[in-house]
């Protein structure tokens, strides 16, 4: 797969995936781009444009084979890997992410929680023990961690990232409000919760200006 | 302003805004697209392309007037409105959002917290009282709420949205994993935390497949 898929399309794949899974549960085998569009509040054209990147799943005039398309999206998104996550920073955000149902639904597994605050280390949250982050190098391989989720304050995030990388972790999802520097072979996604709110502000302002 | 600005550009404006504010604090007056690019890990071309939507702020060969550009982005994003937010659902995610520093930094004000669970109503969180959501119709106008942030479980989110709209709230930021139906005059942004994680999964899978 050398084709470059637009980020916006990648962003919509989890939506397609979740919807296809739900529709499959109702016993349906085939869905048209019109039906999928109605469920997702999108035009059938947009859906066909997105799904064309994933080969020919459409049965001309009928629609998509639901199981086949879902399996293909699962593979494209790498969800069949059942990635194992560690959350670093057991604050409100860390705990919120640890209990966010949609992750499990998509096959992600929260495998460990870490903190450096002695007040938090040793606690049980969602049946998971909070480990001391100083032990990341030995615990990460044992717990087969693929992805480190950083929910620490900004000023410790880079140090946490460095230690995650030293521990052999290849994926970092950063919620700390700071840009991280990582080597080329590390996959980094920086999350910023102000994006959605700024979009909303923009739209409200367009209406009221 | 009838020009349609791409969503990706809107998404980057908060980053520009925050960076310009930080640079201004260091006493600098003018910044080039090269300097801004180095700070943001973006190409100068991308920055010039984004900022061209906001008129001529570049001084040919010199750079952008920092204060002027920041003020203009603030206006475009509607941040000068100092929107007032109510969070509905005082769980881990609700509390995490209530204390997320970047919101305040961008001028958003968390003005009230709501819940329906008697265990939470009346609590104090970050010096804010948790109100009974049944009282939204009287409290929202009193607290001048512009935006309702829904962090409830999926099955109550639509009902919460309806009540927010009845209470006169024009903007909804939805974290509940369900698609909401709202009238045309309501601005809705649906947040899905699985997007970032799916992007990361996709990138990791591209490397390991």
mmCIF file of N, CA, C and O in Angstrom, chain B residues 17-102:
data_model
loop_
_atom_site.group_PDB
_atom_site.id
_atom_site.type_symbol
_atom_site.label_atom_id
_atom_site.label_comp_id
_atom_site.label_asym_id
_atom_site.label_seq_id
_atom_site.Cartn_x
_atom_site.Cartn_y
_atom_site.Cartn_z
ATOM 1 N N UNK B 17 -1.989 31.075 16.983
ATOM 2 C CA UNK B 17 -2.369 32.085 17.976
ATOM 3 C C UNK B 17 -1.539 31.937 19.250
ATOM 4 O O UNK B 17 -0.945 32.889 19.737
ATOM 5 N N UNK B 18 -1.480 30.694 19.735
ATOM 6 C CA UNK B 18 -0.740 30.435 20.977
ATOM 7 C C UNK B 18 0.732 30.772 20.804
ATOM 8 O O UNK B 18 1.349 31.410 21.666
ATOM 9 N N UNK B 19 1.301 30.381 19.659
ATOM 10 C CA UNK B 19 2.722 30.622 19.416
ATOM 11 C C UNK B 19 3.008 32.115 19.299
ATOM 12 O O UNK B 19 3.973 32.620 19.873
ATOM 13 N N UNK B 20 2.145 32.836 18.580
ATOM 14 C CA UNK B 20 2.340 34.284 18.431
ATOM 15 C C UNK B 20 2.296 34.976 19.788
ATOM 16 O O UNK B 20 3.113 35.849 20.082
ATOM 17 N N UNK B 21 1.355 34.559 20.643
ATOM 18 C CA UNK B 21 1.236 35.142 21.980
ATOM 19 C C UNK B 21 2.514 34.903 22.793
ATOM 20 O O UNK B 21 2.995 35.790 23.490
ATOM 21 N N UNK B 22 3.029 33.653 22.687
ATOM 22 C CA UNK B 22 4.254 33.320 23.421
ATOM 23 C C UNK B 22 5.436 34.145 22.920
ATOM 24 O O UNK B 22 6.209 34.680 23.714
ATOM 25 N N UNK B 23 5.548 34.264 21.606
ATOM 26 C CA UNK B 23 6.662 35.011 21.024
ATOM 27 C C UNK B 23 6.547 36.493 21.399
ATOM 28 O O UNK B 23 7.546 37.140 21.710
ATOM 29 N N UNK B 24 5.324 37.016 21.407
ATOM 30 C CA UNK B 24 5.107 38.425 21.751
ATOM 31 C C UNK B 24 5.603 38.710 23.172
ATOM 32 O O UNK B 24 6.178 39.768 23.439
ATOM 33 N N UNK B 25 5.408 37.746 24.065
ATOM 34 C CA UNK B 25 5.846 37.922 25.455
ATOM 35 C C UNK B 25 7.353 38.082 25.573
ATOM 36 O O UNK B 25 7.854 38.682 26.516
ATOM 37 N N UNK B 26 8.084 37.512 24.601
ATOM 38 C CA UNK B 26 9.538 37.630 24.629
ATOM 39 C C UNK B 26 9.981 38.991 24.090
ATOM 40 O O UNK B 26 11.173 39.256 23.975
ATOM 41 N N UNK B 27 9.019 39.854 23.732
ATOM 42 C CA UNK B 27 9.361 41.210 23.309
ATOM 43 C C UNK B 27 9.541 41.382 21.809
ATOM 44 O O UNK B 27 9.827 42.471 21.330
ATOM 45 N N UNK B 28 9.380 40.295 21.060
ATOM 46 C CA UNK B 28 9.538 40.343 19.610
ATOM 47 C C UNK B 28 8.321 41.014 18.969
ATOM 48 O O UNK B 28 7.193 40.853 19.450
ATOM 49 N N UNK B 29 8.510 41.758 17.880
ATOM 50 C CA UNK B 29 7.394 42.423 17.198
ATOM 51 C C UNK B 29 7.049 41.803 15.852
ATOM 52 O O UNK B 29 5.916 41.856 15.413
ATOM 53 N N UNK B 30 8.071 41.255 15.202
ATOM 54 C CA UNK B 30 7.887 40.732 13.849
ATOM 55 C C UNK B 30 8.439 39.315 13.789
ATOM 56 O O UNK B 30 9.449 38.998 14.414
ATOM 57 N N UNK B 31 7.710 38.441 13.068
ATOM 58 C CA UNK B 31 8.193 37.072 12.914
ATOM 59 C C UNK B 31 8.042 36.658 11.449
ATOM 60 O O UNK B 31 7.040 36.996 10.802
ATOM 61 N N UNK B 32 9.036 35.956 10.929
ATOM 62 C CA UNK B 32 8.967 35.507 9.533
ATOM 63 C C UNK B 32 8.278 34.148 9.463
ATOM 64 O O UNK B 32 8.176 33.442 10.465
ATOM 65 N N UNK B 33 7.820 33.795 8.272
ATOM 66 C CA UNK B 33 7.199 32.469 8.122
ATOM 67 C C UNK B 33 8.242 31.369 8.352
ATOM 68 O O UNK B 33 7.895 30.276 8.805
ATOM 69 N N UNK B 34 9.512 31.660 8.096
ATOM 70 C CA UNK B 34 10.575 30.689 8.408
ATOM 71 C C UNK B 34 10.689 30.447 9.902
ATOM 72 O O UNK B 34 10.755 29.310 10.352
ATOM 73 N N UNK B 35 10.696 31.549 10.671
ATOM 74 C CA UNK B 35 10.806 31.419 12.132
ATOM 75 C C UNK B 35 9.589 30.706 12.714
ATOM 76 O O UNK B 35 9.701 29.819 13.560
ATOM 77 N N UNK B 36 8.406 31.118 12.229
ATOM 78 C CA UNK B 36 7.168 30.509 12.709
ATOM 79 C C UNK B 36 7.164 29.013 12.343
ATOM 80 O O UNK B 36 6.770 28.162 13.146
ATOM 81 N N UNK B 37 7.643 28.708 11.141
ATOM 82 C CA UNK B 37 7.722 27.313 10.696
ATOM 83 C C UNK B 37 8.641 26.484 11.584
ATOM 84 O O UNK B 37 8.306 25.353 11.943
ATOM 85 N N UNK B 38 9.793 27.088 11.953
ATOM 86 C CA UNK B 38 10.743 26.360 12.797
ATOM 87 C C UNK B 38 10.112 26.066 14.165
ATOM 88 O O UNK B 38 10.273 24.982 14.718
ATOM 89 N N UNK B 39 9.354 27.032 14.689
ATOM 90 C CA UNK B 39 8.717 26.843 16.004
ATOM 91 C C UNK B 39 7.620 25.779 15.951
ATOM 92 O O UNK B 39 7.373 25.086 16.929
ATOM 93 N N UNK B 40 6.943 25.701 14.803
ATOM 94 C CA UNK B 40 5.769 24.833 14.705
ATOM 95 C C UNK B 40 6.021 23.550 13.928
ATOM 96 O O UNK B 40 5.111 22.757 13.726
ATOM 97 N N UNK B 41 7.259 23.377 13.488
ATOM 98 C CA UNK B 41 7.599 22.187 12.720
ATOM 99 C C UNK B 41 6.733 22.090 11.452
ATOM 100 O O UNK B 41 6.151 21.051 11.144
ATOM 101 N N UNK B 42 6.602 23.232 10.786
ATOM 102 C CA UNK B 42 5.817 23.291 9.550
ATOM 103 C C UNK B 42 6.648 24.017 8.506
ATOM 104 O O UNK B 42 7.559 24.767 8.835
ATOM 105 N N UNK B 43 6.304 23.811 7.240
ATOM 106 C CA UNK B 43 7.038 24.527 6.192
ATOM 107 C C UNK B 43 6.546 25.979 6.131
ATOM 108 O O UNK B 43 5.369 26.255 6.375
ATOM 109 N N UNK B 44 7.456 26.916 5.801
ATOM 110 C CA UNK B 44 7.062 28.324 5.644
ATOM 111 C C UNK B 44 5.975 28.470 4.575
ATOM 112 O O UNK B 44 5.104 29.328 4.699
ATOM 113 N N UNK B 45 6.008 27.596 3.551
ATOM 114 C CA UNK B 45 5.008 27.661 2.471
ATOM 115 C C UNK B 45 3.606 27.392 3.049
ATOM 116 O O UNK B 45 2.650 28.087 2.731
ATOM 117 N N UNK B 46 3.517 26.355 3.895
ATOM 118 C CA UNK B 46 2.233 26.000 4.496
ATOM 119 C C UNK B 46 1.700 27.167 5.331
ATOM 120 O O UNK B 46 0.520 27.501 5.291
ATOM 121 N N UNK B 47 2.591 27.793 6.072
ATOM 122 C CA UNK B 47 2.192 28.902 6.937
ATOM 123 C C UNK B 47 1.694 30.076 6.103
ATOM 124 O O UNK B 47 0.635 30.644 6.384
ATOM 125 N N UNK B 48 2.437 30.405 5.031
ATOM 126 C CA UNK B 48 1.994 31.519 4.175
ATOM 127 C C UNK B 48 0.653 31.207 3.513
ATOM 128 O O UNK B 48 -0.210 32.064 3.392
ATOM 129 N N UNK B 49 0.468 29.925 3.142
ATOM 130 C CA UNK B 49 -0.765 29.498 2.497
ATOM 131 C C UNK B 49 -1.954 29.625 3.468
ATOM 132 O O UNK B 49 -3.040 30.052 3.097
ATOM 133 N N UNK B 50 -1.723 29.233 4.726
ATOM 134 C CA UNK B 50 -2.781 29.334 5.737
ATOM 135 C C UNK B 50 -3.138 30.787 6.010
ATOM 136 O O UNK B 50 -4.303 31.151 6.123
ATOM 137 N N UNK B 51 -2.104 31.620 6.139
ATOM 138 C CA UNK B 51 -2.343 32.971 6.635
ATOM 139 C C UNK B 51 -2.827 33.924 5.548
ATOM 140 O O UNK B 51 -3.314 35.012 5.846
ATOM 141 N N UNK B 52 -2.722 33.495 4.304
ATOM 142 C CA UNK B 52 -3.172 34.335 3.205
ATOM 143 C C UNK B 52 -4.696 34.545 3.281
ATOM 144 O O UNK B 52 -5.215 35.550 2.799
ATOM 145 N N UNK B 53 -5.388 33.602 3.952
ATOM 146 C CA UNK B 53 -6.837 33.742 4.098
ATOM 147 C C UNK B 53 -7.215 34.950 4.955
ATOM 148 O O UNK B 53 -8.355 35.368 4.981
ATOM 149 N N UNK B 54 -6.251 35.450 5.706
ATOM 150 C CA UNK B 54 -6.579 36.483 6.680
ATOM 151 C C UNK B 54 -6.038 37.842 6.272
ATOM 152 O O UNK B 54 -5.757 38.686 7.106
ATOM 153 N N UNK B 55 -5.878 38.002 4.971
ATOM 154 C CA UNK B 55 -5.473 39.301 4.470
ATOM 155 C C UNK B 55 -3.971 39.477 4.490
ATOM 156 O O UNK B 55 -3.224 38.551 4.758
ATOM 157 N N UNK B 56 -3.543 40.681 4.179
ATOM 158 C CA UNK B 56 -2.121 40.953 4.018
ATOM 159 C C UNK B 56 -1.478 41.367 5.329
ATOM 160 O O UNK B 56 -1.490 42.524 5.696
ATOM 161 N N UNK B 57 -0.940 40.398 6.056
ATOM 162 C CA UNK B 57 -0.248 40.742 7.291
ATOM 163 C C UNK B 57 1.255 40.665 7.152
ATOM 164 O O UNK B 57 1.986 41.019 8.041
ATOM 165 N N UNK B 58 1.685 40.108 6.028
ATOM 166 C CA UNK B 58 3.122 39.964 5.844
ATOM 167 C C UNK B 58 3.748 41.274 5.397
ATOM 168 O O UNK B 58 3.181 41.970 4.557
ATOM 169 N N UNK B 59 4.856 41.638 5.991
ATOM 170 C CA UNK B 59 5.652 42.752 5.484
ATOM 171 C C UNK B 59 6.677 42.126 4.566
ATOM 172 O O UNK B 59 7.519 41.352 5.011
ATOM 173 N N UNK B 60 6.554 42.409 3.290
ATOM 174 C CA UNK B 60 7.390 41.723 2.274
ATOM 175 C C UNK B 60 8.845 41.604 2.713
ATOM 176 O O UNK B 60 9.493 42.591 3.014
ATOM 177 N N UNK B 61 9.332 40.376 2.770
ATOM 178 C CA UNK B 61 10.739 40.145 3.076
ATOM 179 C C UNK B 61 11.078 40.234 4.555
ATOM 180 O O UNK B 61 12.185 39.908 4.955
ATOM 181 N N UNK B 62 10.128 40.700 5.362
ATOM 182 C CA UNK B 62 10.420 40.858 6.787
ATOM 183 C C UNK B 62 9.698 39.808 7.618
ATOM 184 O O UNK B 62 10.312 39.067 8.374
ATOM 185 N N UNK B 63 8.388 39.776 7.445
ATOM 186 C CA UNK B 63 7.628 38.822 8.234
ATOM 187 C C UNK B 63 6.292 39.397 8.648
ATOM 188 O O UNK B 63 5.799 40.354 8.046
ATOM 189 N N UNK B 64 5.705 38.802 9.662
ATOM 190 C CA UNK B 64 4.387 39.222 10.118
ATOM 191 C C UNK B 64 4.507 40.095 11.368
ATOM 192 O O UNK B 64 5.325 39.820 12.244
ATOM 193 N N UNK B 65 3.667 41.092 11.436
ATOM 194 C CA UNK B 65 3.519 41.925 12.634
ATOM 195 C C UNK B 65 2.778 41.054 13.664
ATOM 196 O O UNK B 65 1.606 40.724 13.474
ATOM 197 N N UNK B 66 3.477 40.677 14.721
ATOM 198 C CA UNK B 66 2.949 39.646 15.626
ATOM 199 C C UNK B 66 1.610 40.043 16.262
ATOM 200 O O UNK B 66 0.639 39.296 16.205
ATOM 201 N N UNK B 67 1.557 41.233 16.858
ATOM 202 C CA UNK B 67 0.341 41.663 17.565
ATOM 203 C C UNK B 67 -0.863 41.738 16.638
ATOM 204 O O UNK B 67 -1.954 41.297 16.983
ATOM 205 N N UNK B 68 -0.609 42.296 15.457
ATOM 206 C CA UNK B 68 -1.676 42.493 14.488
ATOM 207 C C UNK B 68 -2.230 41.149 14.022
ATOM 208 O O UNK B 68 -3.447 40.943 13.951
ATOM 209 N N UNK B 69 -1.323 40.224 13.719
ATOM 210 C CA UNK B 69 -1.735 38.905 13.239
ATOM 211 C C UNK B 69 -2.481 38.147 14.346
ATOM 212 O O UNK B 69 -3.540 37.546 14.097
ATOM 213 N N UNK B 70 -1.962 38.208 15.572
ATOM 214 C CA UNK B 70 -2.619 37.521 16.695
ATOM 215 C C UNK B 70 -4.031 38.068 16.902
ATOM 216 O O UNK B 70 -4.988 37.317 17.096
ATOM 217 N N UNK B 71 -4.148 39.402 16.825
ATOM 218 C CA UNK B 71 -5.466 40.030 17.022
ATOM 219 C C UNK B 71 -6.429 39.603 15.926
ATOM 220 O O UNK B 71 -7.621 39.369 16.181
ATOM 221 N N UNK B 72 -5.907 39.461 14.721
ATOM 222 C CA UNK B 72 -6.774 39.074 13.617
ATOM 223 C C UNK B 72 -7.231 37.614 13.755
ATOM 224 O O UNK B 72 -8.407 37.306 13.546
ATOM 225 N N UNK B 73 -6.314 36.741 14.133
ATOM 226 C CA UNK B 73 -6.690 35.324 14.339
ATOM 227 C C UNK B 73 -7.700 35.228 15.483
ATOM 228 O O UNK B 73 -8.679 34.484 15.405
ATOM 229 N N UNK B 74 -7.453 36.001 16.534
ATOM 230 C CA UNK B 74 -8.389 36.025 17.670
ATOM 231 C C UNK B 74 -9.795 36.366 17.187
ATOM 232 O O UNK B 74 -10.775 35.751 17.592
ATOM 233 N N UNK B 75 -9.867 37.336 16.295
ATOM 234 C CA UNK B 75 -11.159 37.781 15.782
ATOM 235 C C UNK B 75 -11.789 36.705 14.894
ATOM 236 O O UNK B 75 -12.980 36.399 15.024
ATOM 237 N N UNK B 76 -10.996 36.139 14.001
ATOM 238 C CA UNK B 76 -11.499 35.091 13.094
ATOM 239 C C UNK B 76 -12.042 33.910 13.892
ATOM 240 O O UNK B 76 -13.112 33.372 13.599
ATOM 241 N N UNK B 77 -11.293 33.505 14.917
ATOM 242 C CA UNK B 77 -11.716 32.359 15.719
ATOM 243 C C UNK B 77 -12.829 32.741 16.704
ATOM 244 O O UNK B 77 -13.375 31.880 17.381
ATOM 245 N N UNK B 78 -13.138 34.027 16.785
ATOM 246 C CA UNK B 78 -14.201 34.456 17.694
ATOM 247 C C UNK B 78 -13.783 34.419 19.152
ATOM 248 O O UNK B 78 -14.627 34.394 20.048
ATOM 249 N N UNK B 79 -12.465 34.422 19.395
ATOM 250 C CA UNK B 79 -12.001 34.277 20.784
ATOM 251 C C UNK B 79 -12.230 35.541 21.607
ATOM 252 O O UNK B 79 -12.279 35.484 22.833
ATOM 253 N N UNK B 80 -12.378 36.673 20.906
ATOM 254 C CA UNK B 80 -12.623 37.919 21.632
ATOM 255 C C UNK B 80 -13.982 37.891 22.329
ATOM 256 O O UNK B 80 -14.253 38.697 23.202
ATOM 257 N N UNK B 81 -14.827 36.921 21.955
ATOM 258 C CA UNK B 81 -16.146 36.797 22.592
ATOM 259 C C UNK B 81 -16.041 36.270 24.022
ATOM 260 O O UNK B 81 -16.987 36.382 24.780
ATOM 261 N N UNK B 82 -14.888 35.673 24.351
ATOM 262 C CA UNK B 82 -14.729 35.064 25.687
ATOM 263 C C UNK B 82 -15.926 34.167 26.007
ATOM 264 O O UNK B 82 -16.660 34.408 26.952
ATOM 265 N N UNK B 83 -16.133 33.172 25.174
ATOM 266 C CA UNK B 83 -17.276 32.262 25.314
ATOM 267 C C UNK B 83 -17.312 31.625 26.698
ATOM 268 O O UNK B 83 -16.283 31.267 27.249
ATOM 269 N N UNK B 84 -18.516 31.468 27.179
ATOM 270 C CA UNK B 84 -18.693 30.860 28.514
ATOM 271 C C UNK B 84 -19.276 29.446 28.344
ATOM 272 O O UNK B 84 -20.271 29.253 27.672
ATOM 273 N N UNK B 85 -18.607 28.500 28.978
ATOM 274 C CA UNK B 85 -18.933 27.086 28.799
ATOM 275 C C UNK B 85 -19.626 26.507 30.035
ATOM 276 O O UNK B 85 -19.309 26.879 31.163
ATOM 277 N N UNK B 86 -20.528 25.582 29.782
ATOM 278 C CA UNK B 86 -21.054 24.734 30.850
ATOM 279 C C UNK B 86 -20.697 23.298 30.508
ATOM 280 O O UNK B 86 -20.830 22.890 29.350
ATOM 281 N N UNK B 87 -20.220 22.552 31.490
ATOM 282 C CA UNK B 87 -19.909 21.137 31.273
ATOM 283 C C UNK B 87 -21.013 20.305 31.895
ATOM 284 O O UNK B 87 -21.363 20.510 33.064
ATOM 285 N N UNK B 88 -21.577 19.397 31.116
ATOM 286 C CA UNK B 88 -22.654 18.565 31.628
ATOM 287 C C UNK B 88 -22.174 17.124 31.704
ATOM 288 O O UNK B 88 -21.908 16.486 30.676
ATOM 289 N N UNK B 89 -22.048 16.649 32.937
ATOM 290 C CA UNK B 89 -21.509 15.306 33.179
ATOM 291 C C UNK B 89 -20.216 15.397 33.963
ATOM 292 O O UNK B 89 -19.142 15.503 33.390
ATOM 293 N N UNK B 90 -20.332 15.386 35.290
ATOM 294 C CA UNK B 90 -19.150 15.594 36.132
ATOM 295 C C UNK B 90 -18.506 14.230 36.430
ATOM 296 O O UNK B 90 -18.498 13.755 37.555
ATOM 297 N N UNK B 91 -18.010 13.593 35.399
ATOM 298 C CA UNK B 91 -17.228 12.355 35.535
ATOM 299 C C UNK B 91 -15.755 12.699 35.288
ATOM 300 O O UNK B 91 -15.402 13.878 35.221
ATOM 301 N N UNK B 92 -14.900 11.684 35.118
ATOM 302 C CA UNK B 92 -13.471 11.968 34.938
ATOM 303 C C UNK B 92 -13.228 12.909 33.767
ATOM 304 O O UNK B 92 -12.439 13.843 33.855
ATOM 305 N N UNK B 93 -13.912 12.635 32.651
ATOM 306 C CA UNK B 93 -13.707 13.466 31.466
ATOM 307 C C UNK B 93 -14.175 14.900 31.726
ATOM 308 O O UNK B 93 -13.472 15.860 31.392
ATOM 309 N N UNK B 94 -15.340 15.043 32.331
ATOM 310 C CA UNK B 94 -15.867 16.376 32.648
ATOM 311 C C UNK B 94 -14.912 17.165 33.535
ATOM 312 O O UNK B 94 -14.627 18.336 33.269
ATOM 313 N N UNK B 95 -14.384 16.497 34.545
ATOM 314 C CA UNK B 95 -13.457 17.170 35.459
ATOM 315 C C UNK B 95 -12.142 17.483 34.748
ATOM 316 O O UNK B 95 -11.565 18.560 34.932
ATOM 317 N N UNK B 96 -11.694 16.556 33.906
ATOM 318 C CA UNK B 96 -10.461 16.803 33.141
ATOM 319 C C UNK B 96 -10.623 18.043 32.261
ATOM 320 O O UNK B 96 -9.745 18.901 32.211
ATOM 321 N N UNK B 97 -11.759 18.166 31.602
ATOM 322 C CA UNK B 97 -11.996 19.327 30.738
ATOM 323 C C UNK B 97 -12.132 20.603 31.575
ATOM 324 O O UNK B 97 -11.656 21.664 31.181
ATOM 325 N N UNK B 98 -12.772 20.473 32.732
ATOM 326 C CA UNK B 98 -12.964 21.644 33.606
ATOM 327 C C UNK B 98 -11.625 22.217 34.053
ATOM 328 O O UNK B 98 -11.524 23.398 34.386
ATOM 329 N N UNK B 99 -10.588 21.380 34.062
ATOM 330 C CA UNK B 99 -9.295 21.869 34.547
ATOM 331 C C UNK B 99 -8.236 21.926 33.448
ATOM 332 O O UNK B 99 -7.060 22.112 33.734
ATOM 333 N N UNK B 100 -8.662 21.798 32.191
ATOM 334 C CA UNK B 100 -7.719 21.821 31.058
ATOM 335 C C UNK B 100 -7.241 23.263 30.847
ATOM 336 O O UNK B 100 -8.018 24.144 30.478
ATOM 337 N N UNK B 101 -5.952 23.484 31.073
ATOM 338 C CA UNK B 101 -5.421 24.858 31.106
ATOM 339 C C UNK B 101 -5.540 25.604 29.777
ATOM 340 O O UNK B 101 -5.712 26.815 29.749
ATOM 341 N N UNK B 102 -5.405 24.862 28.678
ATOM 342 C CA UNK B 102 -5.391 25.526 27.383
ATOM 343 C C UNK B 102 -6.672 26.276 27.060
ATOM 344 O O UNK B 102 -6.674 27.179 26.241
#
